[in-house]
Amino acid sequence: MTTTLEPARTPAPIEEEQPRTVLPPSRRTGRKLLVVLALWLLAWATLRGRQTLVLANADTTGLHEWFNDLRDKVQVLGQDNWFFHGVLGTVATALDDFVGFLQDHLSAVTPGDYVGWFGVLALAAWVTYGLAGLRSTLLVSAVLLYLGVGGLWTDGLDTLIVTLVAVVICIVIGLPLGIAMSRSRRTSSLLTPVLDVMQTMPSFAYLTPISLFFGIGPACAIVLTLVYALPPLVRITEHGLNSVGENTVEAGRSLGVTKGQLLRQVQLPMAKRTIVVGINQCTMAALSMATIAALVNGPGLGKPVVAALQTLNVGAASVAGLGIVFIAIMLDRTTTAASERSAPGGQRVAAVGSPGIFGGRTLVLEKLPRWATEEGGRGATAKRLTPGGRRLVLGALLVPALLAAFYSTRYLQLSEFPDLSGVPVIGELTAGPLGGHINDITDAVVNAISG
Amino acid sequence: MTDLAVDRATTPETDPSSSALCVRGLWKVFGPNAEKLVGTPDLELSRQELQAKSGHVIGVRDVSFDVAPGEVFVVMGLSGSGKSTLVRLITRLIEPTAGTVLLGGDDLTAMGEEQLREIRRRKVSMVFQHFGLLPHRKVIDNIAFGLEVRGEDKGARRGRAQEMVDLVGLSGYEQNYPDQLSGGMQQRVGLARALAGDPAVMMFDEPFSALDPLIRRDMQKEVIRLHHEVGKTMVFITHDLDEALKLGDRILIMRDGAIVQVGAPDEIIGAPADEYVRDFTAEVPKSHVLTLRWVMRQPASADEGAGAPALPDTTVVREAARAVLAADGPVRVVDSSGTVVGVVDDEDILRVVVVEHHDDSSPAAGS
Ligand SMILES: Nc1ncnc2c1ncn2[C@@H]1O[C@H](COP(=O)(O)OP(=O)(O)OP(=O)(O)O)[C@@H](O)[C@H]1O
Ligand SMILES: [Mg+2]
């Protein structure tokens, strides 16, 4: 070993992340304000009177025209350009085909080869029971039955399909993005404004360009949904990873973890709760695009809502709108319950992330059935099956589920949801009467107000 | 007394290649342009002046010391004096601005990422104030984490982790999750995790300050016991002087990032380097720490105290008191080779014991 020691040598630099340096901010506020003011004055002096005045309705500026030219070019090029036709076209076709495939098998009413409503209900209940538990199963069944009774079966399932496909794509894209942002401050500061734009740009503004690129239909609906639903997932993932305790990360580093090990064995498990919240938010955002997706011929519950709005039929719009709300509740509670179940010992991880700070969820959803999540309701204290026992029960239940699926391909009654409007009580819930009631109430209120 | 003071702070006298840990000229300056400051006169400024001038904060200022193999080396100082920064610089959890760290002869500061990781996996481990356990893993898997990270197979690491569980007295809690344990037990998990990799050096950053006093005392005993059993070199950070005196073979006292004094406990108490250290040690019962070396005087004649039995100069005053007071005259003090180095009489002993007693009782009772 060396015996001569140079006292002040700078160590070999390594890439490993250092604890953030917190220093008191330098106070130069006054100077910064002056610079901003000077820039404003300069802009005013040079741009005064040029394209800064009020436009008449049909007037356009250079900027408007440039955008419109661009649109025309894309439209002309679109036929054989490698990017627009080759790449985007392929993506669009693949998405359309995939959604079409799911629609054929799950939502379309085509007795003979494909699973009917009864089979879908049974399979959905089985999957939910396996992943999330009994309460969630009841909730899922109730929501699916509401869709069937309300005459919204096909549209409702289409919404589910489009939403789930969009969420899966969001997860595939969003998780790596969130991870990249939490790792590098530069990536984070590059992507943050992009996410801001995606989230705040009114969807009507990018409706047309996207439909230009992807053609109208399911693919366009999914891409629209992606634009709006991706940012919350990315942001919350980044936040979740960043808020994993410094102490734990430091302990990991002191044991010599690689970056990959740190991510897989420390950060991701500890941020899991928060990431699930991100996925929930992503799902809710995706559902909130359902009506807008209908404008570009996206399949789903948005269609009856838009159609009803065009005829000012508040009742019919509300029935379909309620369907969206119920689907939202169902997805939220089920994913939460599923994540709680898979966490080792439940509440343990709860202290890590604090999902409570995300106000994104609407108040209504907060207040609606908490009991449906196993942890929130009495499910937490109820006796649980052992893992082995649960697997046994699940295996046994698969038989009736498969039988239901099989018979639903044979019998019309099990394939197409029966019309229950003639049945007492339940009949009141079908689209016609329920919509009628809501219309009556609306009319009464409107009359009362306008006197 | 002061003529016996040994100033070890400025000149570490051990040979760097034989020590377990050797730190030379270590600096940490927090701030955007810290590297550029190295070697400039700015670094001569005090902490406050530098911060006011350039916004940089000095975390650790030109620290050098050696730790011998098997030694328990305690680093002490008030809050903000740079203890945590120092201990993290050693394994480069925080990147040093300047300086060298040799661990068992290997220069850590010259290493690449890969080598450094290997050192952290096998040679040094750390116990943290806030435990830093993984909440989603059971106790046994937390302890085995370091072994998992370095790629040991499941059977081997389970076996080793179970040994560690038994060593730190956690048998029966292997399958619990950390938040089902009390603070003291969680820190035992942290201790077991640090021991599991069988490192040459263990570092502790105020491991017990989050625990209540009784548990803390238990854990201190535990560390002393473990030190006897496994004989690791330890660097132990604390701001509790009692803890430092109980555990430390040597103590380093820091202020504002710089070393104030390094020495054995009796040197720190017997010959505080300055007012800061004197204040620090004012509350300590001196008779529990000072040895006869610090209270003896030169024999008046060659045969003074010849009649009484001789005592080694490393005897603590409190333990020597009974023998000295029982003897009729002065008692001889001998060093390790048996040479007479001084004598003590009742007066010398009482000066330490009674003055201290006087200090302890309320000021109103004095004067
Ligand atoms: N990441 C950082 N960025 C800027 N300054 C820092 C950073 N970390 C520590 N410091 C500063 O370095 C000094 C030493 O901090 P350090 O944490 O080492 O003190 P300490 O002796 O461990 O105190 P305590 O007993 O409170 O733990 C403090 O003044 C602190 O403000
Ligand atoms: Mg500290």
PDB file of C-alpha atoms in Angstrom, chain A residues 129-223:
ATOM      1  CA  TYR A 129     -63.016 -12.855  -6.082  1.00  0.00           C
ATOM      2  CA  GLY A 130     -59.584 -14.207  -6.759  1.00  0.00           C
ATOM      3  CA  LEU A 131     -57.879 -10.805  -6.796  1.00  0.00           C
ATOM      4  CA  ALA A 132     -59.884  -8.680  -4.402  1.00  0.00           C
ATOM      5  CA  GLY A 133     -62.332 -10.659  -2.267  1.00  0.00           C
ATOM      6  CA  LEU A 134     -66.014 -11.138  -1.660  1.00  0.00           C
ATOM      7  CA  ARG A 135     -67.113  -7.537  -1.168  1.00  0.00           C
ATOM      8  CA  SER A 136     -65.542  -6.408  -4.402  1.00  0.00           C
ATOM      9  CA  THR A 137     -67.172  -9.363  -6.144  1.00  0.00           C
ATOM     10  CA  LEU A 138     -70.587  -8.223  -4.954  1.00  0.00           C
ATOM     11  CA  LEU A 139     -69.860  -4.675  -6.100  1.00  0.00           C
ATOM     12  CA  VAL A 140     -68.708  -5.791  -9.539  1.00  0.00           C
ATOM     13  CA  SER A 141     -71.754  -8.021  -9.976  1.00  0.00           C
ATOM     14  CA  ALA A 142     -74.106  -5.239  -8.909  1.00  0.00           C
ATOM     15  CA  VAL A 143     -72.580  -2.741 -11.340  1.00  0.00           C
ATOM     16  CA  LEU A 144     -72.624  -5.189 -14.240  1.00  0.00           C
ATOM     17  CA  LEU A 145     -76.258  -6.042 -13.477  1.00  0.00           C
ATOM     18  CA  TYR A 146     -77.147  -2.354 -13.395  1.00  0.00           C
ATOM     19  CA  LEU A 147     -75.607  -1.986 -16.858  1.00  0.00           C
ATOM     20  CA  GLY A 148     -77.605  -4.977 -18.100  1.00  0.00           C
ATOM     21  CA  VAL A 149     -80.904  -3.894 -16.594  1.00  0.00           C
ATOM     22  CA  GLY A 150     -80.432  -0.338 -17.776  1.00  0.00           C
ATOM     23  CA  GLY A 151     -79.988  -1.555 -21.345  1.00  0.00           C
ATOM     24  CA  LEU A 152     -76.374  -0.351 -21.334  1.00  0.00           C
ATOM     25  CA  TRP A 153     -74.673  -3.726 -21.474  1.00  0.00           C
ATOM     26  CA  THR A 154     -72.847  -3.328 -24.764  1.00  0.00           C
ATOM     27  CA  ASP A 155     -71.899   0.315 -24.281  1.00  0.00           C
ATOM     28  CA  GLY A 156     -70.911  -0.269 -20.669  1.00  0.00           C
ATOM     29  CA  LEU A 157     -68.616  -3.130 -21.499  1.00  0.00           C
ATOM     30  CA  ASP A 158     -67.160  -1.157 -24.390  1.00  0.00           C
ATOM     31  CA  THR A 159     -66.287   1.601 -21.926  1.00  0.00           C
ATOM     32  CA  LEU A 160     -64.671  -0.958 -19.657  1.00  0.00           C
ATOM     33  CA  ILE A 161     -62.673  -2.394 -22.543  1.00  0.00           C
ATOM     34  CA  VAL A 162     -61.453   0.966 -23.822  1.00  0.00           C
ATOM     35  CA  THR A 163     -60.621   2.146 -20.303  1.00  0.00           C
ATOM     36  CA  LEU A 164     -58.739  -0.983 -19.345  1.00  0.00           C
ATOM     37  CA  VAL A 165     -56.772  -1.069 -22.594  1.00  0.00           C
ATOM     38  CA  ALA A 166     -55.878   2.601 -22.120  1.00  0.00           C
ATOM     39  CA  VAL A 167     -54.855   2.041 -18.498  1.00  0.00           C
ATOM     40  CA  VAL A 168     -52.684  -0.928 -19.390  1.00  0.00           C
ATOM     41  CA  ILE A 169     -50.927   1.157 -22.040  1.00  0.00           C
ATOM     42  CA  CYS A 170     -50.556   3.972 -19.508  1.00  0.00           C
ATOM     43  CA  ILE A 171     -48.912   1.613 -17.055  1.00  0.00           C
ATOM     44  CA  VAL A 172     -46.566   0.250 -19.693  1.00  0.00           C
ATOM     45  CA  ILE A 173     -45.500   3.767 -20.687  1.00  0.00           C
ATOM     46  CA  GLY A 174     -46.042   5.650 -17.447  1.00  0.00           C
ATOM     47  CA  LEU A 175     -44.200   3.517 -14.901  1.00  0.00           C
ATOM     48  CA  PRO A 176     -40.862   3.633 -16.747  1.00  0.00           C
ATOM     49  CA  LEU A 177     -41.329   7.367 -17.291  1.00  0.00           C
ATOM     50  CA  GLY A 178     -42.042   7.906 -13.596  1.00  0.00           C
ATOM     51  CA  ILE A 179     -38.991   5.849 -12.681  1.00  0.00           C
ATOM     52  CA  ALA A 180     -36.805   7.780 -15.105  1.00  0.00           C
ATOM     53  CA  MET A 181     -38.063  11.070 -13.676  1.00  0.00           C
ATOM     54  CA  SER A 182     -37.391  10.038 -10.103  1.00  0.00           C
ATOM     55  CA  ARG A 183     -33.869   9.004 -11.028  1.00  0.00           C
ATOM     56  CA  SER A 184     -32.732  12.040 -12.892  1.00  0.00           C
ATOM     57  CA  ARG A 185     -33.609  15.584 -12.063  1.00  0.00           C
ATOM     58  CA  ARG A 186     -32.892  16.596 -15.641  1.00  0.00           C
ATOM     59  CA  THR A 187     -35.426  14.143 -17.081  1.00  0.00           C
ATOM     60  CA  SER A 188     -37.868  15.344 -14.495  1.00  0.00           C
ATOM     61  CA  SER A 189     -37.517  18.988 -15.396  1.00  0.00           C
ATOM     62  CA  LEU A 190     -37.729  18.149 -19.117  1.00  0.00           C
ATOM     63  CA  LEU A 191     -40.860  16.049 -18.818  1.00  0.00           C
ATOM     64  CA  THR A 192     -42.768  18.090 -16.258  1.00  0.00           C
ATOM     65  CA  PRO A 193     -43.829  20.849 -18.694  1.00  0.00           C
ATOM     66  CA  VAL A 194     -44.830  18.198 -21.242  1.00  0.00           C
ATOM     67  CA  LEU A 195     -47.033  16.545 -18.661  1.00  0.00           C
ATOM     68  CA  ASP A 196     -48.453  19.944 -17.695  1.00  0.00           C
ATOM     69  CA  VAL A 197     -49.446  20.585 -21.296  1.00  0.00           C
ATOM     70  CA  MET A 198     -50.951  17.128 -21.684  1.00  0.00           C
ATOM     71  CA  GLN A 199     -53.025  17.542 -18.584  1.00  0.00           C
ATOM     72  CA  THR A 200     -54.238  21.101 -19.037  1.00  0.00           C
ATOM     73  CA  MET A 201     -54.627  21.413 -22.803  1.00  0.00           C
ATOM     74  CA  PRO A 202     -58.393  21.235 -23.446  1.00  0.00           C
ATOM     75  CA  SER A 203     -59.150  17.913 -25.068  1.00  0.00           C
ATOM     76  CA  PHE A 204     -61.160  19.601 -27.832  1.00  0.00           C
ATOM     77  CA  ALA A 205     -57.917  21.235 -28.980  1.00  0.00           C
ATOM     78  CA  TYR A 206     -56.141  17.987 -29.721  1.00  0.00           C
ATOM     79  CA  LEU A 207     -59.226  16.042 -30.726  1.00  0.00           C
ATOM     80  CA  THR A 208     -58.837  16.942 -34.402  1.00  0.00           C
ATOM     81  CA  PRO A 209     -55.087  16.456 -34.823  1.00  0.00           C
ATOM     82  CA  ILE A 210     -55.225  13.088 -33.154  1.00  0.00           C
ATOM     83  CA  SER A 211     -58.190  11.939 -35.220  1.00  0.00           C
ATOM     84  CA  LEU A 212     -56.229  13.081 -38.244  1.00  0.00           C
ATOM     85  CA  PHE A 213     -53.336  10.842 -37.295  1.00  0.00           C
ATOM     86  CA  PHE A 214     -55.228   7.814 -36.077  1.00  0.00           C
ATOM     87  CA  GLY A 215     -58.534   8.022 -37.939  1.00  0.00           C
ATOM     88  CA  ILE A 216     -61.753   8.048 -35.944  1.00  0.00           C
ATOM     89  CA  GLY A 217     -62.609   4.965 -33.938  1.00  0.00           C
ATOM     90  CA  PRO A 218     -61.343   3.061 -30.898  1.00  0.00           C
ATOM     91  CA  ALA A 219     -57.652   3.772 -31.591  1.00  0.00           C
ATOM     92  CA  CYS A 220     -58.252   7.506 -31.606  1.00  0.00           C
ATOM     93  CA  ALA A 221     -60.365   7.237 -28.452  1.00  0.00           C
ATOM     94  CA  ILE A 222     -57.585   5.364 -26.684  1.00  0.00           C
ATOM     95  CA  VAL A 223     -54.889   7.840 -27.708  1.00  0.00           C
TER      96      VAL A 223
END
